[in-house]
Each structure stands twice: as structure tokens, then as C-alpha cells.
CSV table of C-alpha atoms and ligand atoms in Angstrom, one decimal:
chain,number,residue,atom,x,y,z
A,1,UNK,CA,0.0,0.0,0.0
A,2,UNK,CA,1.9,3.0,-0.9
A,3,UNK,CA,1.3,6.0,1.3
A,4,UNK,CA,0.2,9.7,0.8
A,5,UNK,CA,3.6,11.1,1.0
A,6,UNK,CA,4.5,8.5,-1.9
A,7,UNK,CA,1.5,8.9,-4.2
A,8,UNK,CA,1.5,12.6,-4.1
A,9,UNK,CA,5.1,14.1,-3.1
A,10,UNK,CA,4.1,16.1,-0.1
A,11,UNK,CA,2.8,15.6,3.2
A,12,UNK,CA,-0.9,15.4,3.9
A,13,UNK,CA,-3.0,18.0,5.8
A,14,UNK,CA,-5.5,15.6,8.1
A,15,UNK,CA,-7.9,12.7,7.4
A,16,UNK,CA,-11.4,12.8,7.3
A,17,UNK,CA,-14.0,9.9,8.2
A,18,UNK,CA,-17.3,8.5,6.7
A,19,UNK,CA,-18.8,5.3,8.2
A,20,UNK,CA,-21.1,2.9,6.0
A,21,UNK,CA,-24.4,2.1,7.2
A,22,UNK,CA,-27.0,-0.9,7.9
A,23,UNK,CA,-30.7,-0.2,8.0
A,24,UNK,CA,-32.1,-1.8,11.0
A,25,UNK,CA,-35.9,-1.2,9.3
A,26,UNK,CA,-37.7,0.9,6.6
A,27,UNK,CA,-36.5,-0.3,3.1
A,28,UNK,CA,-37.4,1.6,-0.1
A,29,UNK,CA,-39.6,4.0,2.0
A,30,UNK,CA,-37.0,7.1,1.8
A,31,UNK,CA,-37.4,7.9,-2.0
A,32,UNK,CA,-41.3,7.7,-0.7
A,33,UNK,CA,-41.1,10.0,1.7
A,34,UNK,CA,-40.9,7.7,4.2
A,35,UNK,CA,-39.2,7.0,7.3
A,36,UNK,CA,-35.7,4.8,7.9
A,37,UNK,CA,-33.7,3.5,10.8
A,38,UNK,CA,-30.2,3.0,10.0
A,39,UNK,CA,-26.9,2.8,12.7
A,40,UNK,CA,-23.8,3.7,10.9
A,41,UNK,CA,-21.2,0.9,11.6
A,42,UNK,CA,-17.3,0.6,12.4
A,43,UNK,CA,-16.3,0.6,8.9
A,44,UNK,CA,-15.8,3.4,7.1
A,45,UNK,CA,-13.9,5.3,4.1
A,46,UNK,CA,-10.9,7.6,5.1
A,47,UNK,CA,-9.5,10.3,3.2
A,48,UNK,CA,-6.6,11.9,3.6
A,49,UNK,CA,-5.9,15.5,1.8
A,50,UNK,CA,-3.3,18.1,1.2
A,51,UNK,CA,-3.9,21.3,-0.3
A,52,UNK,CA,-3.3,22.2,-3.7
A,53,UNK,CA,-3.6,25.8,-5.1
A,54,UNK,CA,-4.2,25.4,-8.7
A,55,UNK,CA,-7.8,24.5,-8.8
A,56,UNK,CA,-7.7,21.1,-9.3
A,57,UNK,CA,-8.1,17.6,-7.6
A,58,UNK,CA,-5.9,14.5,-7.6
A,59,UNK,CA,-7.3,11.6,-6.1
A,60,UNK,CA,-5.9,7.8,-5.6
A,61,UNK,CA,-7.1,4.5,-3.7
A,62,UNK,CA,-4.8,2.3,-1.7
A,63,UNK,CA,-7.2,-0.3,-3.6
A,64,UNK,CA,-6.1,1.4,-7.5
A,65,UNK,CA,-2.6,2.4,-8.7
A,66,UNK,CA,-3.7,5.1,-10.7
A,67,UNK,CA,-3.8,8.6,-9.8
A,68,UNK,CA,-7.1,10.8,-11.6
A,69,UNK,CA,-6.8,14.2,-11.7
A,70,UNK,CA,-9.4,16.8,-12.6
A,71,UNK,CA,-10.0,20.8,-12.9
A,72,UNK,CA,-13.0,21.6,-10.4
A,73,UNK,CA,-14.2,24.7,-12.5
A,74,UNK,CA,-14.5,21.9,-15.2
A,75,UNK,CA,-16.4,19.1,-13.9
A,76,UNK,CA,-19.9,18.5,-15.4
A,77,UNK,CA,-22.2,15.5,-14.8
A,78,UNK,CA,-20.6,12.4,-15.4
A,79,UNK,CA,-17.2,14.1,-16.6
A,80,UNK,CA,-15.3,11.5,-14.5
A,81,UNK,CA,-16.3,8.0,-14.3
A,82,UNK,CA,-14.8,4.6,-12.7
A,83,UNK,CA,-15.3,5.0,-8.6
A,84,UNK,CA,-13.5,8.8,-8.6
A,85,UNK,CA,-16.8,9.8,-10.3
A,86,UNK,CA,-18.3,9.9,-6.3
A,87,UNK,CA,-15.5,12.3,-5.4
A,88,UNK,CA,-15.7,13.9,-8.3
A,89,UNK,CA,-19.8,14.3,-7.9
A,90,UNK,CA,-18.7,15.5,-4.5
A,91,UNK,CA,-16.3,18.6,-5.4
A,92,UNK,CA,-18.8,19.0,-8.5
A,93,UNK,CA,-22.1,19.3,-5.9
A,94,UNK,CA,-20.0,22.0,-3.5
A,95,UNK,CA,-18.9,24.0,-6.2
A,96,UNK,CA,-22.2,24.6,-7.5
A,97,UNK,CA,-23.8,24.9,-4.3
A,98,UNK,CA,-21.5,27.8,-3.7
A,99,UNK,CA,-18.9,26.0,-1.3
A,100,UNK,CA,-15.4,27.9,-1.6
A,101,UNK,CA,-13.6,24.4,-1.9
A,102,UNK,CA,-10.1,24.4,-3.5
A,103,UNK,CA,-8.1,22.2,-5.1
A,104,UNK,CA,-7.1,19.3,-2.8
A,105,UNK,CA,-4.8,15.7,-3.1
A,106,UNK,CA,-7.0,12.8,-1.8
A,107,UNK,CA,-5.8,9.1,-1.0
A,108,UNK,CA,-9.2,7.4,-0.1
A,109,UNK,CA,-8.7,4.2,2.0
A,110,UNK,CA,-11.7,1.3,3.2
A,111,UNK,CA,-12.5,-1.0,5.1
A,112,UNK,CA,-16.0,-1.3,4.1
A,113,UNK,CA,-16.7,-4.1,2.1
A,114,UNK,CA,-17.9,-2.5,-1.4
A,115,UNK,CA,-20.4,-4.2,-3.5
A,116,UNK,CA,-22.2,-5.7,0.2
A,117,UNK,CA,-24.9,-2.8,0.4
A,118,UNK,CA,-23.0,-0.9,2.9
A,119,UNK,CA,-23.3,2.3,1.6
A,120,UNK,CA,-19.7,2.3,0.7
A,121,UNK,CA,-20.7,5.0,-2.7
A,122,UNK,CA,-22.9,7.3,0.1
A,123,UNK,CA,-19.9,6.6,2.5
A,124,UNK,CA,-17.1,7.5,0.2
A,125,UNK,CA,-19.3,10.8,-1.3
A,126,UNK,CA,-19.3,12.3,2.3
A,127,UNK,CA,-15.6,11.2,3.0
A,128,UNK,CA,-15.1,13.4,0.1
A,129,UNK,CA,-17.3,16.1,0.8
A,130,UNK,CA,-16.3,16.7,4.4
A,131,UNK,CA,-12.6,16.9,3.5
A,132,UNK,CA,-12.7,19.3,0.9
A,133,UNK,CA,-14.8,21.1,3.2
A,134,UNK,CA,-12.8,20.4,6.3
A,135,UNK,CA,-9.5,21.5,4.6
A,136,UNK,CA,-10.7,25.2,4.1
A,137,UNK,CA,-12.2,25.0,7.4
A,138,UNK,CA,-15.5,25.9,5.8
A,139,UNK,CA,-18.5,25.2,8.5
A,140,UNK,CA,-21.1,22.8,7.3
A,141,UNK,CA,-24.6,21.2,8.4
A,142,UNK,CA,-24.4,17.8,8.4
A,143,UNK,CA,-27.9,17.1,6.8
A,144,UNK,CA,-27.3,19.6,4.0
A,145,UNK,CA,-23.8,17.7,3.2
A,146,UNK,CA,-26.3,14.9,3.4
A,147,UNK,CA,-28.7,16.5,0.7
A,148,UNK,CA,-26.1,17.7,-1.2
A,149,UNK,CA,-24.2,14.1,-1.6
A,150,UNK,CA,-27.5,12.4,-2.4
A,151,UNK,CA,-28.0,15.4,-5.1
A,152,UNK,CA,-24.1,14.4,-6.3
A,153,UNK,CA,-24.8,10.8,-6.8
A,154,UNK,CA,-28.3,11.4,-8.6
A,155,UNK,CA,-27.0,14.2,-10.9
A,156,UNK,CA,-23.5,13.4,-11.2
A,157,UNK,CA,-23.4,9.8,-10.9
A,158,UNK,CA,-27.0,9.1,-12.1
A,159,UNK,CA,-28.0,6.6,-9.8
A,160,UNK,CA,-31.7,7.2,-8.5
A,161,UNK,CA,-31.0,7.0,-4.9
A,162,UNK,CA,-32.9,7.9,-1.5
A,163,UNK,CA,-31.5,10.1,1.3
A,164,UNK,CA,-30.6,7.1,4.0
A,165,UNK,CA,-27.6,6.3,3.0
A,166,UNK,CA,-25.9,9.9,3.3
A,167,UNK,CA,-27.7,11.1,6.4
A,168,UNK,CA,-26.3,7.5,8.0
A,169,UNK,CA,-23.0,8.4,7.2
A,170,UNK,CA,-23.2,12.1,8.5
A,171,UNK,CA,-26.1,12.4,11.1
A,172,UNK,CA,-25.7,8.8,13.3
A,173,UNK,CA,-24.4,8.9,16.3
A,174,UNK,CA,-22.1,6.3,18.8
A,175,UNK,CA,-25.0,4.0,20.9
A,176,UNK,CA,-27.8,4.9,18.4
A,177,UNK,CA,-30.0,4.4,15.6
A,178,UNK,CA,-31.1,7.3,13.5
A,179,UNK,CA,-34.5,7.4,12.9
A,180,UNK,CA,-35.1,9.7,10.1
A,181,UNK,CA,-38.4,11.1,8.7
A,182,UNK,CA,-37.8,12.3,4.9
A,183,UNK,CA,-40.6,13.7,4.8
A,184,UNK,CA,-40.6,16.1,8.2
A,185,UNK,CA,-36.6,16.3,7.0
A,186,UNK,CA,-36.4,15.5,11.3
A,187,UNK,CA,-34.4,13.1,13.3
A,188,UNK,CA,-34.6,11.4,16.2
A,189,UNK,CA,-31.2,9.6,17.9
A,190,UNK,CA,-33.0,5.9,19.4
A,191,UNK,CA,-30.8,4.2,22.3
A,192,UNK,CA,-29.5,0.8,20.1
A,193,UNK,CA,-27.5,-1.2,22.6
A,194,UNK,CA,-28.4,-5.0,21.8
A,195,UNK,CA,-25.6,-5.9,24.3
A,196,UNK,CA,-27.2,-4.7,26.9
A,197,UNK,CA,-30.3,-6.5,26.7
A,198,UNK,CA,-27.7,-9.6,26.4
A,199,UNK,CA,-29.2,-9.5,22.5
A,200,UNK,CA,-26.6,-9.3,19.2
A,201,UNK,CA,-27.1,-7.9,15.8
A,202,UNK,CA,-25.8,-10.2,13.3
A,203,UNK,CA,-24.9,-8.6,10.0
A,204,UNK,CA,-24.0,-11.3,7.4
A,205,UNK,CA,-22.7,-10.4,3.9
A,206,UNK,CA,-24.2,-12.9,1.8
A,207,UNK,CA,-21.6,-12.5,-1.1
A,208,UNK,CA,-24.5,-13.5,-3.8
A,209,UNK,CA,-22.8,-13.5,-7.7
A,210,UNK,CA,-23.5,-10.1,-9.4
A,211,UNK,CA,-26.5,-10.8,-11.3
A,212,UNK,CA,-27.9,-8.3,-14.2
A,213,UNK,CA,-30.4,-6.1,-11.9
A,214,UNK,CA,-29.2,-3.1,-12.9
A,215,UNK,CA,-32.4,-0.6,-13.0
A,216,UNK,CA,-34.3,-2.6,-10.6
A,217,UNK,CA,-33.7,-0.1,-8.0
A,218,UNK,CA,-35.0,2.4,-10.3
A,219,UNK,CA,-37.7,0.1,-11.6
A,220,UNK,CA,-39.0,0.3,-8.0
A,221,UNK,CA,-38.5,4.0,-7.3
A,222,UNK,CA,-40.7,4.3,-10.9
A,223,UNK,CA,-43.6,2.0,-9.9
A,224,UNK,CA,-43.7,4.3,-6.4
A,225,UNK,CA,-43.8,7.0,-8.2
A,226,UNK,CA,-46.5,6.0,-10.5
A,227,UNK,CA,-48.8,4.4,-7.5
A,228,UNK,CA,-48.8,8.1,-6.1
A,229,UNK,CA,-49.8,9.9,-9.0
A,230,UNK,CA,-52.4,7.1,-9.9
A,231,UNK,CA,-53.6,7.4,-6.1
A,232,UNK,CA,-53.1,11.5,-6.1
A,233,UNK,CA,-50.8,11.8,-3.8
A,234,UNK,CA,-47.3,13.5,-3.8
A,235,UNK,CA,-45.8,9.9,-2.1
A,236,UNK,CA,-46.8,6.7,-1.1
A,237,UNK,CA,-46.0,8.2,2.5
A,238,UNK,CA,-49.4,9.7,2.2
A,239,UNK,CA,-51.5,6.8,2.6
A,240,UNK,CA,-51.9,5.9,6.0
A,241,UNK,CA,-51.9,2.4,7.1
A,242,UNK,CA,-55.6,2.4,7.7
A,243,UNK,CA,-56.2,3.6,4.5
A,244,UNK,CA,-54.4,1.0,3.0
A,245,UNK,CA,-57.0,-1.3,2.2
A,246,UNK,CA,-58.7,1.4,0.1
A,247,UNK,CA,-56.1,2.4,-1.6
A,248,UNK,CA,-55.2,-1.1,-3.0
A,249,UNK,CA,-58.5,-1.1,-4.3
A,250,UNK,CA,-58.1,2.1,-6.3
A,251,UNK,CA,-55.0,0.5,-8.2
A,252,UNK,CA,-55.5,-1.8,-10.8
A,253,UNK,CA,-52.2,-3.4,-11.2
A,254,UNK,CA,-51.5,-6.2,-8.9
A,255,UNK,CA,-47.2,-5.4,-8.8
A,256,UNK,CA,-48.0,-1.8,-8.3
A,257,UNK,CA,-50.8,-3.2,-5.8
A,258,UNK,CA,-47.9,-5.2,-4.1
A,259,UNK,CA,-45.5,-2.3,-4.4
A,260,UNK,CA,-47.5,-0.2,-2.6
A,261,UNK,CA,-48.1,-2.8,0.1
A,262,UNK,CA,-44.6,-3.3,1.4
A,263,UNK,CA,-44.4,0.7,1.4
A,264,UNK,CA,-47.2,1.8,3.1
A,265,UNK,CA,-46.5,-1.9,5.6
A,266,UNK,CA,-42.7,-0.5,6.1
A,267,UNK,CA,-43.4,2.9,7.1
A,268,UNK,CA,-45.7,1.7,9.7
A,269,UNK,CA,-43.2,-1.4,11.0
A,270,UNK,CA,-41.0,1.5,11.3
A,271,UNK,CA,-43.0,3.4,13.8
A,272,UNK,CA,-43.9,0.0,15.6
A,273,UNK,CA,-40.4,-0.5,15.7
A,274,UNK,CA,-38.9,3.1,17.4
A,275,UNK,CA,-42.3,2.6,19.5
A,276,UNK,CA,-40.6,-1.2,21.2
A,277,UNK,CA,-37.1,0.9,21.2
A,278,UNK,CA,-38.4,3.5,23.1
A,279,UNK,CA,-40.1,1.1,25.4
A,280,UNK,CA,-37.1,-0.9,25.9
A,281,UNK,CA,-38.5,-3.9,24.1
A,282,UNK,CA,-36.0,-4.2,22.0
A,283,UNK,CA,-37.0,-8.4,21.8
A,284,UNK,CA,-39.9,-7.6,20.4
A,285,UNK,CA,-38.7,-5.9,17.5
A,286,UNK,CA,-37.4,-9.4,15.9
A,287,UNK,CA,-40.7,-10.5,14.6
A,288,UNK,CA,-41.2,-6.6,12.7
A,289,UNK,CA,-37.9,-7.6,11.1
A,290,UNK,CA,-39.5,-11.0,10.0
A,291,UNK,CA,-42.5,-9.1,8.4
A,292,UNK,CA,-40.3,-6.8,6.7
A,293,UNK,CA,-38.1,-9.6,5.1
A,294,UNK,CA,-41.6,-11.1,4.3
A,295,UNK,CA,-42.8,-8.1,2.4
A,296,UNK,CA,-39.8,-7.3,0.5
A,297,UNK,CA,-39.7,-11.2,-1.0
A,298,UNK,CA,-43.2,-11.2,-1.6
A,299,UNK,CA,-44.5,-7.9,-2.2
A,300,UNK,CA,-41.2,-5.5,-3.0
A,301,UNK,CA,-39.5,-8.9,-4.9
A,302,UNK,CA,-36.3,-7.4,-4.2
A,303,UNK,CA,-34.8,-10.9,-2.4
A,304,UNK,CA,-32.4,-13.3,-4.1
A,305,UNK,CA,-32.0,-16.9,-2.8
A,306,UNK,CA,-28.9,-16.1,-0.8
A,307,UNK,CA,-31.0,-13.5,0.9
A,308,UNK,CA,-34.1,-15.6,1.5
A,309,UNK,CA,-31.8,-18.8,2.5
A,310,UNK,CA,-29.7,-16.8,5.4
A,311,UNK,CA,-32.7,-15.4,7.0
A,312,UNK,CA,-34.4,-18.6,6.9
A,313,UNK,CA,-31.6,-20.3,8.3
A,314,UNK,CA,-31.1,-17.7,10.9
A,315,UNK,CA,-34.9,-17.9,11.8
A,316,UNK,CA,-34.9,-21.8,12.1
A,317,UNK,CA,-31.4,-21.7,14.3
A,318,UNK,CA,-33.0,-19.4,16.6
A,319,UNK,CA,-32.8,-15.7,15.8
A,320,UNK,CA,-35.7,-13.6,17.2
A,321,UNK,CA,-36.0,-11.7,13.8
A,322,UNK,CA,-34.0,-11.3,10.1
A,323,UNK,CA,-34.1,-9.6,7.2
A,324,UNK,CA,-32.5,-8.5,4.6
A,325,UNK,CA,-31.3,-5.0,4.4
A,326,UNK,CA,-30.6,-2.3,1.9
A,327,UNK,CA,-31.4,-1.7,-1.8
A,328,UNK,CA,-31.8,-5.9,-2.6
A,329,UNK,CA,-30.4,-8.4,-4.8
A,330,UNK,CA,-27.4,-8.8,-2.8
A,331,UNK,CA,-25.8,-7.5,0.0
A,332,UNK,CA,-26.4,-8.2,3.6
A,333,UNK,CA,-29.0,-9.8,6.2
A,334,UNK,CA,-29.2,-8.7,9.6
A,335,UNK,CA,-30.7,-11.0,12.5
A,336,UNK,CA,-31.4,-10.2,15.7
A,337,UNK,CA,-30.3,-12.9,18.5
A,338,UNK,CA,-29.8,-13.9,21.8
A,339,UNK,CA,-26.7,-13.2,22.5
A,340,UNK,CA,-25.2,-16.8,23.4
A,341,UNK,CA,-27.5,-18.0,20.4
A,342,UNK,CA,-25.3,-15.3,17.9
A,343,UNK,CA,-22.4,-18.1,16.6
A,344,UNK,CA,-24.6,-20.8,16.6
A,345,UNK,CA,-27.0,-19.1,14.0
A,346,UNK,CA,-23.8,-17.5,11.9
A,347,UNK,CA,-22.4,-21.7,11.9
A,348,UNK,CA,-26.2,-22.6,10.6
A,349,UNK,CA,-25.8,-20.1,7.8
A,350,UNK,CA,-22.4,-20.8,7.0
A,351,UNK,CA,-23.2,-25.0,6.9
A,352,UNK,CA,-27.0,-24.0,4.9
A,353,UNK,CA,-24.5,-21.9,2.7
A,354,UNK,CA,-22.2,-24.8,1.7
A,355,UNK,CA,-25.2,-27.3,1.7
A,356,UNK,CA,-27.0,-24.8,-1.0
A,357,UNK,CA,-23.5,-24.8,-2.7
A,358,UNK,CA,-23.1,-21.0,-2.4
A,359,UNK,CA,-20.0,-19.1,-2.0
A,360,UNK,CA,-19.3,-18.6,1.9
A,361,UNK,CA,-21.3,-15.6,3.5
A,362,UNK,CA,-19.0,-13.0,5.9
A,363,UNK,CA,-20.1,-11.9,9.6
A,364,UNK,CA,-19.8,-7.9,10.7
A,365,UNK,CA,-19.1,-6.4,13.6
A,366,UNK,CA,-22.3,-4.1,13.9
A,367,UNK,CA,-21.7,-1.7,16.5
A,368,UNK,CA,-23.5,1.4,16.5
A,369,UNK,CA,-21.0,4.1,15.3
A,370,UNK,CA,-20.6,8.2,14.9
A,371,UNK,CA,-21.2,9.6,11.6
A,372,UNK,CA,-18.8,11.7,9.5
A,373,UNK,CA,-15.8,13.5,11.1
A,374,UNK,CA,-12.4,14.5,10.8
A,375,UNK,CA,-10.7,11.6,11.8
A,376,UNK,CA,-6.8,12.9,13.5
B,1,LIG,C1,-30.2,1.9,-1.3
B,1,LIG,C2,-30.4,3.4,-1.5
B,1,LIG,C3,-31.2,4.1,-0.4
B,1,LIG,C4,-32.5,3.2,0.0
B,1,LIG,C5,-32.1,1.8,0.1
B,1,LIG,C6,-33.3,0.9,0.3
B,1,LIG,O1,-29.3,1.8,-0.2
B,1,LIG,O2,-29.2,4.1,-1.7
B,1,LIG,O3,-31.5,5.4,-0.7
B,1,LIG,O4,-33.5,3.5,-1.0
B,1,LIG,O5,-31.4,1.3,-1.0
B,1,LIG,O6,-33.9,1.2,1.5
């Protein structure tokens, strides 16, 4: 691994921090308005920058050998591609928000799994943002460098996204879960100590092949979309769960019907979810992750085997609740357990894993962790 000093000639100014993120609860509901509960989690990106004066941005992985440069005053929408578009999208975002950034060398470093629905893009576009910002000292919100790296990685990137990802990395804080209402723009910091209840939160990366799903995500953010206007509503967050049953009826569809089910169902498992948390029944919550892994096979279809075979394993072994977490189609489950229960239902997975003849899953340490910062 080479270090700054060797990839760029001079000696860096300070590192800055961004964590990835797992969603306890709330899937697909942000880009509806919605409401989400992710903990940011030990893993994170690190960047660490030098200034430059002449306008213009180098950056380099420890992962890549190659060094990508690029004039800020030039960058346009997808002007840089290949994983330095996200930094790229994040200098590109500032500038036009009016941001007095300069020109800055950046050595980005991980140890967040990418490609495991971590949030490792959202992750790596705050990383960015808060050191460019952080080395001309300029004072930020965290929730508008939120905003702003969810508007990079739509415009600039051109990937459909939700807000979760980017208020994870920014707004969570050490002990908690964030429980965030898109549509109120509000949050709330929940108590999420698992250990303390002699629980665990499992998070296994399932590892599932890459299979061709690109535009699903967007498929699914489109059918939403639709289901609103066709119901005449700004979001699906406008239908109350009471009024679900009407609703349906209205819809002729049965996907969109289906679509709108796990929504409205989420949003609502959500509330009944911070509602056990705040109570201190954090056991309780296992079964609302059950229903949610439920809905998104059946009603969001947004499972794959691997997905549906961990938590089923995880549920038969003992867990109190699982589900898969995320965008779909790959990535991680999450399972709630006892916490002398916790290796014997990672072993189950790991054994149904080989049985099914799929590549071996990875466990995560999942403890609650602080959102963006400078990091020395
Ligand atoms: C991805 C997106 C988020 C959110 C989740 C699903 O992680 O980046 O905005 O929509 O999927 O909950």
C-alpha cells in the first residue's frame, strides 16, 4: 500500500472519516417519503488531503494504482467516471452549491466491504465532501452535506437514490440508531445497545454472484412513483396504514398493488419498531424484522436466494427476527439474536451456505458508530 507522502510528493494536511451504514428497518420508504432506521457501523472510508492551489483535484485509492486528476471549475455530470466519479460528484455538488472548496490531493482508503450494500458510494461521497470542506475549514450542516451528496450521486453519478444512505454516514451517532423522517426532513437519535439486553445484531454479507439487476432499483422507485400519481398523492407516505385497504382497491395493477403494500407496511413497521425501542422492548422488535423480510420477498421482490436462504436459516437456528437489508439483490441480512445464540446461527448459515453450494457468507461487527468527522 503506498502511502500519501508517496502517491502525491508532499505531506498530507489531516484525514477525514465517513462510516457505511446498515438499516435496521424501513426499506425503499426514503425515495417515498418515508421513514428509515439505520446505525452507521465501524467501517468506514478515510480520506486523507493536502492542499493544492491550482484548482484542481488528484485523487488515488490504496485499492487502485492510478492517480485521476481533474480541474474543479470543469467538472460537469458524469465528466469523471470509474469509482472517482463519487468524489468527483462531491467537489462538483459543492462547487455549485457555492462552497469555496479548493483544489485538494485525496488518498481514499476502506474498510467497508464495497459491493455488500454498505453504503460504501454514500460513505465514500461524504468522505469526500467533508474533507474538501474540512481542509478550508469551511462550517457545514451535516444534513445539508447529506442533501447535497444524495443530489451528487443522482445528478453526477446518475444513480436514483434515496437520502438514507448519506444522512447515516453524517447524522448517526455512537449508541444509536437514526431514525429519520424524509418527509418532516427531522431526526430522532434511538438508544440501540443490543448488548445490553444480552441481545446481538448479526450482519451477514451474503456475497451473492452479481446478477444483471441493474435498473431494478430504479424500476421500483418508478412503480412508487406512479402508485402516487395514480392514487393522487405527492408519495406513497401519504397513505396511511388504515387507508391502506382502500387504496389497494383504487390501483388496478397487482405489482403496483404489491409495491405499494410493502411501502405503506414499512413505514408503519418503522413506527412500531422506534415505539418497542423507546419502550425498551427491543425483543420484540425481531418479529417486525420477519414481516419486513416477508414483504420485500413477496410484495417488494427485491430478495435473491442467498438473501431468503440466510434469513431462513437464521430464523430456524434461533434468531428472534432477520431480514435483509438495503437496496436488494445482494448484500447483507441482519438478525437479531440472543446473544449466546449469535455463533450458533452465523455456523447454521455458513453450513446451509455450503449445503445450497453458495460461496461462503462474511459476519460484521455491527456496533453502533458516529457519523462523519475529521478523523486525527
Ligand atoms: C439503497 C439506496 C437508499 C435506499 C435503500 C433501500 O441503499 O441508496 O436510498 O433506498 O437502497 O432502502
Amino acid at each position: 500500500m503506498s502511502s500519501f507522502e508517496e502517491v502525491f510528493g508532499t505531506t498530507p494536511d489531516g484525514s477525514w472519516r465517513a462510516p457505511g451504514r446498515v438499516n435496521l428497518i424501513g426499506e425503499h420508504t426514503d425515495y417515498n417519503d418515508g421513514l428509515v432506521l439505520p446505525i452507521a457501523l465501524p467501517n468506514q472510508i478515510l480520506v486523507t488531503a493536502s492542499k493544492r492551489d491550482d484548482g484542481r483535484i488528484a485523487v488515488a485509492s490504496t485499492g487502485h494504482d492510478r492517480v485521476i486528476e481533474f480541474a474543479i471549475d470543469e467538472l460537469v455530470p458524469g465528466s469523471v467516471g470509474d469509482w472517482a466519479a463519487y468524489p468527483a460528484g462531491a467537489a462538483w455538488v459543492l462547487r455549485e452549491s457555492g462552497y469555496p472548496i479548493g483544489g485538494a490531493n485525496l488518498l481514499v482508503d476502506s474498510d467497508l466491504p464495497s459491493g455488500a450494500g454498505l453504503s460504501s458510494s454514500a460513505a465514500l461521497l461524504c468522505a469526500t465532501s467533508v474533507a474538501l470542506l474540512g481542509l478550508r475549514d469551511i462550517e457545514f450542516d451535516p444534513a445539508e452535506v447529506a442533501r447535497l451528496a444524495q443530489l451528487a450521486e443522482n445528478q453526477y453519478v446518475g444513480a436514483p437514490v434515496g437520502l438514507m444512505d448519506q444522512m447515516a454516514s453524517m447524522c448517526c451517532t455512537a449508541g444509536h440508531a437514526l431514525y429519520f423522517d424524509i418527509r418532516a426532513m427531522s431526526t430522532d437519535q434511538i438508544p440501540f445497545d443490543p448488548a445490553a439486553d444480552d441481545l446481538a445484531l448479526l450482519v451477514v454479507d451474503v456475497k451473492a454472484p452479481h446478477r444483471h439487476v441493474d435498473g431494478e432499483y430504479a424500476a421500483r422507485r418508478r412503480s412508487c412513483e406512479e402508485a402516487a400519481a395514480e392514487l393522487g398523492v405527492p408519495a406513497l407516505r401519504s397513505i396511511a396504514y388504515d387507508d391502506l385497504d382502500d387504496a389497494l382497491k383504487r390501483l388496478q395493477d397487482g405489482v403496483v398493488r404489491r409495491r405499494v403494500r410493502h411501502v405503506v407496511t414499512e413505514i408503519r413497521r418503522v413506527e412500531e419498531a422506534v415505539e418497542l425501542m423507546r419502550a425498551g422492548r427491543l425483543r420484540d422488535v425481531g418479529p417486525l424484522f420477519t414481516a419486513s423480510h416477508v414483504s420485500m420477498r413477496d410484495d417488494f421482490e427485491i430478495t435473491v436466494p442467498e438473501l431468503d436462504v440466510a434469513v431462513d436459516t437464521a430464523l430456524e437456528a434461533g434468531a428472534l427476527g432477520a431480514r435483509m437489508t438495503g437496496g436488494g439483490f445482494d448484500g447483507c441480512i441482519i438478525a437479531l439474536t440472543e446473544a449466546s445464540t449469535a455463533d450458533a446461527v452465523l455456523s447454521a448459515i455458513e453450513k446451509a451456505f455450503a449445503e445450497h453450494g453458495f460461496s461462503a457468507p462474511s459476519a460484521l461487527a455491527a456496533a453502533p458508530s458516529a457519523g462523519a468527522s475529521r478523523s486525527d
